[in-house]
CSV table of C-alpha atoms and ligand atoms in Angstrom, one decimal:
chain,number,residue,atom,x,y,z
A,1355,MET,CA,13.2,22.0,-12.3
A,1356,LYS,CA,10.5,23.9,-14.1
A,1357,GLU,CA,10.0,22.9,-17.8
A,1358,ILE,CA,11.5,25.2,-20.4
A,1359,ILE,CA,8.8,27.6,-21.6
A,1360,PHE,CA,8.2,27.7,-25.3
A,1361,THR,CA,5.8,30.6,-26.2
A,1362,LYS,CA,3.3,30.9,-29.0
A,1363,HIS,CA,5.3,33.7,-30.4
A,1364,GLN,CA,8.3,31.5,-30.5
A,1365,GLN,CA,6.3,28.9,-32.1
A,1366,GLU,CA,5.4,31.4,-34.8
A,1367,ILE,CA,9.0,32.3,-35.5
A,1368,ALA,CA,10.2,28.7,-35.4
A,1369,SER,CA,7.3,27.7,-37.9
A,1370,LYS,CA,8.5,30.6,-40.4
A,1371,ILE,CA,12.0,29.2,-40.2
A,1372,ASP,CA,11.1,25.6,-40.8
A,1373,ARG,CA,7.4,24.5,-40.9
A,1374,GLU,CA,8.3,21.3,-39.2
A,1375,ALA,CA,10.0,22.9,-36.3
A,1376,GLY,CA,8.7,23.0,-32.8
A,1377,LYS,CA,9.7,23.0,-29.2
A,1378,GLU,CA,12.4,20.3,-29.5
A,1379,GLN,CA,14.1,22.1,-32.4
A,1380,TRP,CA,13.8,25.5,-30.8
A,1381,THR,CA,15.6,24.6,-27.6
A,1382,ASP,CA,18.4,22.8,-29.5
A,1383,TRP,CA,21.2,25.2,-29.3
A,1384,LYS,CA,22.7,23.9,-32.5
A,1385,TRP,CA,19.4,24.5,-34.5
A,1386,GLN,CA,19.3,28.0,-32.9
A,1387,THR,CA,23.0,28.7,-34.2
A,1388,ARG,CA,22.1,27.2,-37.7
A,1389,HIS,CA,19.2,29.5,-38.0
A,1390,SER,CA,20.7,32.6,-36.6
A,1391,ILE,CA,19.3,35.5,-38.5
A,1392,LYS,CA,22.1,37.0,-40.6
A,1393,THR,CA,20.4,39.1,-43.2
A,1394,ILE,CA,18.0,42.1,-43.2
A,1395,GLU,CA,15.5,40.3,-45.3
A,1396,ASP,CA,15.3,37.2,-42.9
A,1397,PHE,CA,14.9,39.9,-39.9
A,1398,GLU,CA,12.1,41.4,-41.7
A,1399,HIS,CA,10.3,38.2,-42.5
A,1400,LEU,CA,10.6,36.9,-39.0
A,1401,THR,CA,9.6,40.1,-37.1
A,1402,ASP,CA,7.1,41.5,-39.5
A,1403,ILE,CA,9.2,44.9,-39.1
A,1404,SER,CA,10.0,46.4,-42.5
A,1405,PHE,CA,12.6,49.0,-43.4
A,1406,LYS,CA,12.5,51.5,-46.2
A,1407,GLU,CA,14.5,50.7,-49.3
A,1408,GLU,CA,16.9,53.6,-48.9
A,1409,ASP,CA,17.6,52.7,-45.2
A,1410,LYS,CA,18.2,49.1,-46.2
A,1411,ARG,CA,20.9,50.1,-48.5
A,1412,GLN,CA,22.9,51.7,-45.7
A,1413,LEU,CA,21.9,48.9,-43.4
A,1414,ASN,CA,23.4,46.5,-45.7
A,1415,GLU,CA,26.5,48.6,-45.8
A,1416,THR,CA,26.6,48.4,-42.0
A,1417,ARG,CA,26.3,44.6,-42.2
A,1418,ASN,CA,29.1,44.3,-44.6
A,1419,ARG,CA,31.2,46.3,-42.1
A,1420,PHE,CA,30.1,44.4,-38.8
A,1421,PRO,CA,28.6,41.1,-39.1
A,1422,LEU,CA,24.9,40.6,-38.1
A,1423,SER,CA,23.7,37.4,-36.4
A,1424,ILE,CA,20.8,37.1,-33.9
A,1425,THR,CA,19.6,33.9,-32.5
A,1426,PRO,CA,15.9,33.0,-33.1
A,1427,TYR,CA,15.4,32.9,-29.3
A,1428,TYR,CA,17.0,36.5,-28.7
A,1429,LEU,CA,15.0,37.9,-31.8
A,1430,SER,CA,11.7,36.4,-30.0
A,1431,LEU,CA,12.4,38.8,-27.1
A,1432,ILE,CA,12.0,42.0,-29.4
A,1433,ASN,CA,8.8,43.8,-28.6
A,1434,LYS,CA,8.0,44.5,-32.3
A,1435,ASP,CA,5.3,46.9,-31.6
A,1436,ASN,CA,7.9,49.4,-30.1
A,1437,TYR,CA,10.9,48.1,-31.6
A,1438,ILE,CA,12.5,51.3,-31.9
A,1439,ASN,CA,12.9,51.7,-28.1
A,1440,ASP,CA,13.4,48.0,-27.5
A,1441,PRO,CA,16.5,47.3,-25.5
A,1442,VAL,CA,17.0,43.8,-27.2
A,1443,TYR,CA,16.5,45.2,-30.7
A,1444,LYS,CA,19.2,47.9,-29.9
A,1445,GLN,CA,21.8,45.5,-28.8
A,1446,ALA,CA,21.1,43.1,-31.7
A,1447,PHE,CA,20.0,44.8,-34.8
A,1448,LEU,CA,22.0,47.0,-37.1
A,1449,ASP,CA,22.1,50.7,-36.7
A,1450,ASN,CA,23.4,53.0,-39.5
A,1451,ARG,CA,25.2,55.1,-36.9
A,1452,GLU,CA,27.7,52.2,-36.6
A,1453,LEU,CA,29.3,53.5,-39.7
A,1454,ILE,CA,30.2,56.9,-38.0
A,1455,VAL,CA,33.6,56.9,-36.5
A,1456,THR,CA,34.5,59.9,-34.5
A,1457,ALA,CA,38.0,61.2,-34.1
A,1458,SER,CA,38.5,59.6,-30.7
A,1459,GLU,CA,37.3,56.1,-31.5
A,1460,MET,CA,39.9,53.3,-32.4
A,1461,GLY,CA,39.9,49.8,-33.8
A,1462,ASP,CA,41.5,48.4,-30.8
A,1463,PRO,CA,41.0,51.1,-28.0
A,1464,LEU,CA,42.3,48.8,-25.1
A,1465,SER,CA,45.5,48.0,-27.2
A,1466,GLU,CA,44.9,44.4,-26.5
A,1467,ASP,CA,46.8,43.6,-29.6
A,1468,HIS,CA,49.8,45.4,-28.4
A,1469,ASP,CA,49.9,43.8,-25.0
A,1470,SER,CA,49.8,40.4,-26.7
A,1471,PRO,CA,52.9,38.2,-26.4
A,1472,VAL,CA,51.4,35.5,-28.6
A,1473,PRO,CA,48.2,35.6,-30.8
A,1474,GLY,CA,45.1,35.3,-28.8
A,1475,ILE,CA,46.6,36.3,-25.4
A,1476,THR,CA,46.6,39.7,-23.8
A,1477,HIS,CA,49.0,39.8,-20.7
A,1478,ARG,CA,48.2,43.2,-19.2
A,1479,TYR,CA,47.9,42.5,-15.5
A,1480,PRO,CA,50.8,40.8,-13.5
A,1481,ASP,CA,49.0,37.7,-12.5
A,1482,ARG,CA,46.3,37.0,-15.0
A,1483,VAL,CA,45.8,36.7,-18.8
A,1484,LEU,CA,43.0,37.3,-21.3
A,1485,PHE,CA,42.8,34.3,-23.6
A,1486,LEU,CA,40.7,34.7,-26.7
A,1487,VAL,CA,39.8,31.1,-27.7
A,1488,SER,CA,37.0,31.7,-30.2
A,1489,ASN,CA,36.0,34.7,-32.5
A,1490,VAL,CA,32.4,33.7,-33.1
A,1491,CYS,CA,29.3,34.6,-31.1
A,1492,ALA,CA,25.8,33.3,-31.2
A,1493,MET,CA,24.7,37.1,-31.4
A,1494,TYR,CA,26.9,39.8,-32.4
A,1495,CYS,CA,26.2,42.6,-29.9
A,1496,ARG,CA,26.1,46.0,-31.7
A,1497,HIS,CA,28.0,47.5,-28.8
A,1498,CYS,CA,31.1,44.9,-29.0
A,1499,THR,CA,34.3,46.2,-27.9
A,1500,ARG,CA,36.0,43.6,-30.2
A,1501,LYS,CA,34.1,44.5,-33.3
A,1502,ARG,CA,37.2,44.6,-35.3
A,1503,LYS,CA,37.6,40.8,-34.7
A,1504,VAL,CA,34.4,39.0,-34.2
A,1505,GLY,CA,33.1,37.0,-37.0
A,1506,ASP,CA,36.2,37.9,-38.9
A,1507,VAL,CA,37.3,34.7,-40.8
A,1508,ASP,CA,40.9,35.8,-40.7
A,1509,SER,CA,40.8,35.9,-36.8
A,1510,ILE,CA,39.5,32.3,-36.1
A,1511,PRO,CA,41.9,31.1,-33.5
A,1512,GLY,CA,42.9,27.5,-34.7
A,1513,ARG,CA,44.1,24.7,-32.7
A,1514,GLU,CA,47.8,25.5,-33.2
A,1515,GLN,CA,47.1,29.1,-32.0
A,1516,ILE,CA,45.5,27.8,-28.9
A,1517,LYS,CA,48.3,25.4,-28.2
A,1518,GLU,CA,50.6,28.5,-28.6
A,1519,GLY,CA,48.6,30.4,-26.0
A,1520,ILE,CA,48.6,27.4,-23.6
A,1521,GLU,CA,52.3,27.0,-24.1
A,1522,TYR,CA,52.8,30.8,-23.2
A,1523,ILE,CA,50.8,30.3,-20.0
A,1524,ARG,CA,52.8,27.1,-19.2
A,1525,ASN,CA,56.0,29.2,-19.5
A,1526,THR,CA,54.8,32.2,-17.5
A,1527,PRO,CA,54.6,31.1,-13.9
A,1528,GLN,CA,53.1,34.3,-12.5
A,1529,VAL,CA,49.9,33.7,-14.4
A,1530,ARG,CA,47.4,32.2,-11.8
A,1531,ASP,CA,44.2,33.2,-13.4
A,1532,VAL,CA,43.2,32.5,-17.0
A,1533,LEU,CA,40.2,34.3,-18.5
A,1534,LEU,CA,38.8,32.7,-21.6
A,1535,SER,CA,36.9,34.9,-23.8
A,1536,GLY,CA,36.5,35.6,-27.4
A,1537,GLY,CA,34.1,35.5,-29.3
A,1538,ASP,CA,32.3,33.2,-27.2
A,1539,PRO,CA,34.0,30.2,-25.7
A,1540,PHE,CA,30.6,28.4,-25.3
A,1541,LEU,CA,30.2,28.3,-29.1
A,1542,LEU,CA,33.2,25.8,-29.2
A,1543,SER,CA,32.0,22.2,-28.7
A,1544,ASP,CA,31.9,20.5,-25.4
A,1545,ASN,CA,34.9,18.3,-26.4
A,1546,TYR,CA,37.0,21.1,-27.7
A,1547,LEU,CA,36.4,23.2,-24.6
A,1548,ASP,CA,37.1,20.2,-22.4
A,1549,TRP,CA,40.6,19.9,-24.2
A,1550,ILE,CA,41.4,23.4,-23.5
A,1551,LEU,CA,40.3,23.4,-19.9
A,1552,THR,CA,42.3,19.9,-19.3
A,1553,GLU,CA,45.4,21.5,-20.8
A,1554,LEU,CA,45.2,24.7,-18.6
A,1555,GLU,CA,44.3,22.8,-15.3
A,1556,ALA,CA,47.5,20.6,-15.9
A,1557,ILE,CA,49.5,23.8,-15.4
A,1558,PRO,CA,50.5,23.9,-11.7
A,1559,HIS,CA,50.4,27.7,-11.3
A,1560,VAL,CA,47.0,28.1,-12.8
A,1561,GLN,CA,44.8,28.4,-9.9
A,1562,VAL,CA,41.5,29.6,-11.4
A,1563,ILE,CA,40.0,29.6,-14.8
A,1564,ARG,CA,37.3,32.0,-15.8
A,1565,ILE,CA,34.8,31.9,-18.8
A,1566,GLY,CA,33.1,34.9,-20.2
A,1567,THR,CA,30.2,34.0,-22.1
A,1568,ARG,CA,26.9,35.7,-23.3
A,1569,THR,CA,25.1,32.4,-24.1
A,1570,PRO,CA,22.9,32.5,-20.9
A,1571,VAL,CA,21.5,35.8,-22.5
A,1572,VAL,CA,21.2,35.1,-26.1
A,1573,LEU,CA,21.2,31.3,-26.2
A,1574,PRO,CA,20.4,29.8,-23.0
A,1575,TYR,CA,19.7,26.5,-24.5
A,1576,ARG,CA,23.5,26.2,-24.7
A,1577,ILE,CA,23.8,25.6,-21.1
A,1578,THR,CA,23.1,21.8,-21.4
A,1579,ASP,CA,23.6,19.2,-18.7
A,1580,ASP,CA,26.4,17.7,-20.8
A,1581,LEU,CA,28.2,21.1,-20.8
A,1582,VAL,CA,27.7,21.7,-17.1
A,1583,ASN,CA,28.8,18.2,-16.3
A,1584,MET,CA,32.1,18.8,-18.3
A,1585,LEU,CA,32.6,22.0,-16.7
A,1586,LYS,CA,32.1,20.5,-13.2
A,1587,LYS,CA,35.1,18.4,-13.7
A,1588,HIS,CA,37.4,21.4,-14.0
A,1589,GLN,CA,36.5,23.3,-10.9
A,1590,PRO,CA,37.2,26.0,-9.9
A,1591,ILE,CA,35.8,27.7,-12.9
A,1592,TRP,CA,34.1,31.1,-12.6
A,1593,ILE,CA,31.7,32.2,-15.2
A,1594,ASN,CA,30.8,35.7,-16.0
A,1595,THR,CA,27.8,36.5,-18.2
A,1596,HIS,CA,26.6,39.7,-19.8
A,1597,PHE,CA,23.1,40.8,-19.0
A,1598,ASN,CA,22.4,44.5,-19.7
A,1599,HIS,CA,18.6,44.8,-19.2
A,1600,PRO,CA,16.3,43.0,-16.8
A,1601,ARG,CA,14.2,42.1,-19.8
A,1602,GLU,CA,16.7,39.6,-20.7
A,1603,ILE,CA,16.3,37.5,-17.6
A,1604,THR,CA,13.6,35.3,-19.1
A,1605,SER,CA,12.6,32.0,-17.7
A,1606,SER,CA,14.8,30.2,-20.1
A,1607,ALA,CA,17.8,32.3,-18.9
A,1608,ARG,CA,17.0,31.6,-15.4
A,1609,LYS,CA,17.0,28.0,-16.0
A,1610,ALA,CA,20.4,28.2,-17.7
A,1611,LEU,CA,21.7,30.2,-14.6
A,1612,ALA,CA,20.2,27.7,-12.2
A,1613,ARG,CA,21.9,24.9,-13.8
A,1614,MET,CA,25.3,26.4,-13.6
A,1615,ALA,CA,24.7,27.7,-10.0
A,1616,ASP,CA,23.5,24.2,-8.8
A,1617,ALA,CA,26.7,22.7,-10.3
A,1618,GLY,CA,28.6,25.0,-7.8
A,1619,ILE,CA,29.9,27.4,-10.4
A,1620,PRO,CA,30.2,30.8,-9.1
A,1621,LEU,CA,28.4,33.4,-11.4
A,1622,GLY,CA,29.1,37.0,-12.2
A,1623,ASN,CA,27.7,39.5,-14.6
A,1624,GLN,CA,29.6,42.3,-16.5
A,1625,SER,CA,27.1,44.9,-18.0
A,1626,VAL,CA,28.0,47.6,-20.4
A,1627,LEU,CA,26.5,51.1,-19.7
A,1628,LEU,CA,24.5,51.8,-23.0
A,1629,ALA,CA,22.7,55.0,-24.0
A,1630,ASP,CA,19.0,54.4,-24.5
A,1631,VAL,CA,19.4,50.8,-23.2
A,1632,ASN,CA,20.2,50.8,-19.7
A,1633,ASP,CA,21.4,54.3,-18.6
A,1634,CYS,CA,18.8,54.7,-16.1
A,1635,PRO,CA,19.2,54.1,-12.2
A,1636,ARG,CA,15.8,52.2,-12.2
A,1637,ILE,CA,16.7,49.9,-14.9
A,1638,MET,CA,20.0,49.1,-13.3
A,1639,LYS,CA,18.5,48.6,-9.9
A,1640,GLU,CA,16.0,46.1,-11.4
A,1641,LEU,CA,18.7,44.4,-13.3
A,1642,VAL,CA,21.1,43.8,-10.2
A,1643,HIS,CA,18.0,42.7,-8.2
A,1644,ARG,CA,17.1,40.2,-10.7
A,1645,LEU,CA,20.6,38.9,-11.0
A,1646,VAL,CA,21.2,38.3,-7.5
A,1647,ALA,CA,17.8,36.6,-7.2
A,1648,ASN,CA,19.2,34.4,-9.7
A,1649,ARG,CA,22.4,33.7,-7.8
A,1650,VAL,CA,24.6,35.9,-10.0
A,1651,ARG,CA,26.7,38.5,-8.5
A,1652,PRO,CA,26.9,41.8,-10.4
A,1653,TYR,CA,30.8,42.0,-11.0
A,1654,TYR,CA,31.6,45.0,-13.4
A,1655,LEU,CA,29.4,47.8,-15.1
A,1656,TYR,CA,31.7,48.9,-17.9
A,1657,GLN,CA,31.8,52.5,-19.3
A,1658,CYS,CA,31.4,51.9,-23.1
A,1659,ASP,CA,34.7,51.6,-24.9
A,1660,LEU,CA,36.0,53.9,-27.5
A,1661,SER,CA,35.8,51.2,-30.2
A,1662,GLU,CA,34.9,52.3,-33.7
A,1663,GLY,CA,31.1,52.9,-34.4
A,1664,LEU,CA,29.9,52.9,-30.8
A,1665,SER,CA,29.3,56.7,-30.3
A,1666,HIS,CA,25.7,56.4,-30.3
A,1667,PHE,CA,25.9,53.9,-27.4
A,1668,ARG,CA,28.3,56.0,-25.3
A,1669,THR,CA,27.1,58.0,-22.2
A,1670,PRO,CA,29.1,60.5,-20.1
A,1671,VAL,CA,31.0,59.0,-17.1
A,1672,GLY,CA,28.7,61.0,-15.0
A,1673,LYS,CA,25.8,58.8,-15.8
A,1674,GLY,CA,27.7,55.8,-14.5
A,1675,ILE,CA,28.4,57.8,-11.3
A,1676,GLU,CA,24.9,58.7,-10.9
A,1677,ILE,CA,23.9,55.0,-11.2
A,1678,MET,CA,26.5,54.2,-8.7
A,1679,GLU,CA,25.1,56.8,-6.4
A,1680,SER,CA,21.7,55.1,-6.7
A,1681,LEU,CA,23.0,51.8,-5.9
A,1682,ILE,CA,25.6,52.0,-3.2
A,1683,GLY,CA,23.9,52.1,0.3
A,1684,HIS,CA,20.5,51.9,-1.5
A,1685,THR,CA,20.6,48.1,-2.0
A,1686,SER,CA,22.4,45.0,-1.0
A,1687,GLY,CA,26.3,45.6,-0.9
A,1688,PHE,CA,26.8,42.4,-3.0
A,1689,ALA,CA,24.2,43.5,-5.7
A,1690,VAL,CA,26.4,46.7,-6.4
A,1691,PRO,CA,29.1,46.0,-9.3
A,1692,THR,CA,32.1,47.9,-9.7
A,1693,TYR,CA,31.9,50.8,-12.2
A,1694,VAL,CA,35.0,50.7,-14.3
A,1695,VAL,CA,36.6,52.6,-17.3
A,1696,ASP,CA,38.8,50.4,-19.2
A,1697,ALA,CA,41.6,52.8,-19.9
A,1698,PRO,CA,42.1,53.6,-23.6
A,1699,GLY,CA,45.6,52.7,-24.7
A,1700,GLY,CA,45.6,49.7,-22.5
A,1701,GLY,CA,45.9,50.7,-18.9
A,1702,GLY,CA,43.4,48.2,-17.7
A,1703,LYS,CA,40.1,48.9,-15.7
A,1704,ILE,CA,40.1,51.8,-13.5
A,1705,PRO,CA,37.3,51.9,-10.9
A,1706,VAL,CA,35.2,55.0,-10.7
A,1707,MET,CA,32.9,55.9,-7.7
A,1708,PRO,CA,31.0,58.8,-6.2
A,1709,ASN,CA,33.2,60.5,-3.6
A,1710,TYR,CA,32.5,59.6,-0.1
A,1711,ILE,CA,35.5,61.3,1.5
A,1712,ILE,CA,34.6,65.0,2.2
A,1713,SER,CA,37.7,66.1,4.0
A,1714,TRP,CA,40.5,64.9,6.1
A,1715,SER,CA,42.7,66.3,8.9
A,1716,VAL,CA,45.7,64.5,10.6
A,1717,ASN,CA,43.3,62.5,12.9
A,1718,LYS,CA,39.9,62.8,11.5
A,1719,VAL,CA,38.1,61.8,8.4
A,1720,ILE,CA,34.9,63.5,7.3
A,1721,LEU,CA,32.8,61.1,5.3
A,1722,ARG,CA,29.2,61.3,3.9
A,1723,ASN,CA,26.8,58.4,3.4
A,1724,TYR,CA,24.4,57.4,0.9
A,1725,GLU,CA,21.7,59.6,2.4
A,1726,GLY,CA,23.8,62.7,2.6
A,1727,VAL,CA,24.6,62.4,6.3
A,1728,ILE,CA,27.9,63.9,7.1
A,1729,THR,CA,30.0,62.0,9.6
A,1730,SER,CA,33.4,62.0,11.2
A,1731,TYR,CA,35.6,59.0,11.9
A,1732,GLN,CA,38.2,59.6,14.6
A,1733,GLU,CA,41.5,58.0,13.7
A,1734,PRO,CA,43.6,56.5,16.3
A,1735,ASP,CA,45.8,58.8,18.4
A,1736,GLU,CA,48.6,56.2,18.3
A,1737,TYR,CA,49.3,53.9,15.4
A,1738,LYS,CA,52.8,52.5,14.8
A,1739,PRO,CA,53.4,52.0,11.3
A,1740,THR,CA,55.2,48.9,10.7
A,1741,LEU,CA,58.2,49.6,8.4
A,1742,CYS,CA,58.1,46.8,5.8
A,1743,ASP,CA,61.3,45.9,4.3
A,1744,ARG,CA,60.0,42.6,3.2
A,1745,ASN,CA,61.8,40.9,5.9
A,1746,CYS,CA,58.9,38.7,6.9
A,1747,LYS,CA,60.9,36.4,9.2
A,1748,ASP,CA,61.4,39.3,11.8
A,1749,CYS,CA,58.1,40.9,11.3
A,1750,ARG,CA,55.6,40.7,14.3
A,1751,LEU,CA,52.8,40.1,11.8
A,1752,GLU,CA,51.7,36.6,11.6
A,1753,LEU,CA,52.3,36.3,7.9
A,1754,ASN,CA,54.3,33.4,6.4
A,1755,LEU,CA,55.0,34.3,2.8
A,1756,LYS,CA,57.6,32.7,0.6
A,1757,ASP,CA,59.7,35.4,-0.9
A,1758,GLY,CA,59.7,33.7,-4.2
A,1759,GLU,CA,56.1,34.0,-4.8
A,1760,GLU,CA,56.2,37.8,-4.5
A,1761,ILE,CA,56.4,40.2,-7.3
A,1762,ASN,CA,57.8,43.9,-7.2
A,1763,ALA,CA,55.2,46.4,-6.3
A,1764,ILE,CA,54.1,48.6,-9.3
A,1765,GLY,CA,52.4,51.9,-9.6
A,1766,ILE,CA,50.8,53.6,-6.5
A,1767,GLU,CA,51.5,50.4,-4.5
A,1768,GLN,CA,55.3,51.1,-5.1
A,1769,LEU,CA,55.1,54.6,-3.9
A,1770,LEU,CA,53.2,53.4,-0.7
A,1771,SER,CA,55.8,50.7,0.1
A,1772,ASP,CA,58.7,51.1,2.3
A,1773,TYR,CA,61.0,48.7,0.5
A,1774,ASP,CA,61.2,50.6,-2.6
A,1775,ASP,CA,62.6,54.0,-2.5
A,1776,THR,CA,60.8,55.6,-5.7
A,1777,ILE,CA,59.2,58.8,-4.7
A,1778,SER,CA,57.2,59.7,-7.9
A,1779,LEU,CA,56.0,58.1,-11.0
A,1780,ILE,CA,56.8,60.2,-14.2
A,1781,PRO,CA,55.3,59.8,-17.6
A,1782,ALA,CA,58.1,58.9,-20.2
A,1783,ASP,CA,57.4,61.9,-22.2
A,1784,ASN,CA,57.2,64.5,-19.5
A,1785,GLU,CA,58.2,67.9,-21.1
A,1786,ARG,CA,59.7,69.3,-17.8
A,1787,PHE,CA,62.0,66.3,-17.4
A,1788,LYS,CA,63.0,66.6,-20.9
A,1789,ARG,CA,64.1,70.1,-20.3
A,1790,ARG,CA,66.4,69.0,-17.5
A,1791,ASN,CA,70.1,68.2,-17.9
A,1792,GLU,CA,70.3,65.7,-20.8
A,1793,ASN,CA,72.8,63.5,-18.8
A,1794,GLU,CA,70.6,63.3,-15.8
A,1795,ASP,CA,68.3,60.3,-16.5
A,1796,ILE,CA,64.7,60.1,-15.2
A,1797,GLU,CA,65.6,57.6,-12.6
A,1798,ASP,CA,68.1,60.1,-10.9
A,1799,ALA,CA,65.4,62.8,-11.2
A,1800,GLU,CA,63.0,60.8,-9.3
A,1801,ASN,CA,65.2,60.4,-6.2
B,2615,LIG,C1,39.3,42.5,-17.7
B,2615,LIG,C2,40.7,41.9,-18.0
B,2615,LIG,C3,41.2,41.0,-17.1
B,2615,LIG,C4,40.6,40.6,-15.9
B,2615,LIG,O1,40.5,41.8,-15.1
B,2615,LIG,P1,39.8,41.6,-13.5
B,2615,LIG,O2,39.7,42.8,-12.9
B,2615,LIG,O3,40.7,40.7,-12.8
B,2615,LIG,O4,38.4,40.9,-13.8
B,2615,LIG,C5,42.5,40.5,-17.6
B,2615,LIG,N1,42.9,40.9,-18.7
B,2615,LIG,C6,42.5,41.7,-19.5
B,2615,LIG,C7,43.3,42.1,-20.6
B,2615,LIG,C8,41.2,42.4,-19.3
B,2615,LIG,O5,40.7,43.1,-20.1
């Protein structure tokens, strides 16, 4: 393994923080978090960037609203000669536009707090839960969707709250996948995280645990051998990280990723589409190429959420579709993330793609490929649909399912199924149905 690189520029910053500090301190993640930049003055001192007094007043107001914290490492990636256009600067440093709240923005746009059976758990999908185990991060992303929570001393999940979350998972047998997030779970100590993972692993129905962390991007030194050895005990663990720009994939980040990949941990990446940071097909293609070269599978590309103060980061959905158009077919399939809009109000992630189906008749589908070639696919003249009434014993398909494991179909899957006679899904407040006979309830109307 190559030595960790420690640049002259990083030494300069380290010396300004502490005259004695060198590579040993710099590459110690605890030193990094202890010396994270939390004030505008420290930022100015360490970067030699300076702001006008009147701007600083507003910047301080922004900082009082949403916390500032930048690791010395991440700060060292800022190109101070062109910081205004720098993707690292834009993700890390305050912008007065964060104080602008537009009419469509919300504190909790994804209704994570509504779909929360116990504090810290969001149970939105049938078989998996989001479990917020930390509310602190090494670096507070300016585009954070949970801006309302991170860094807020009133939202720190204590051991009791974590126990309550674990208890909920233990008592909810349909949960087979637990997604640890926060804040950043990797800001917890190895021992504490070990305890959480041990508790979860002991629950028979929990098949996989996922961890979402941005430390490989903003604090790669956190990925120590000790951490990785601890994680290895708890396989299968999947880790998703959050690179948004190719510039973030430095030699230190690559080393952190390699350590985890070498331990057999599958790695994914979730990017957020951000105006003036990565809203460009070329940047995105370079990012996904560097990710797969480092054994990280691009997982999701998120449309920026409607959280308060993010309007300057948001792009039209069309920009995301344009980026997907530039990736699908043009590069390796496994380098293409799924572009999703997380439904405001809590509907979950909705995948969005360019259209590839041009038309359809009873036996032909007309498709187009990434080059614009239009093609037809002849469907079979004879296809016997198998009526599925969930009587798997008599089915000719070789599928041995224990009935007990199944859950009822919901949504479009329900409409497609043969064993459920629902014919339409109707929003609860549909005016037309409200006008119908009041005694007739909606369920009758559906059938
Ligand atoms: C994203 C998310 C998940 C996981 O979704 P996947 O599509 O399985 O990655 C689970 N719960 C909540 C609340 C989420 O936001």
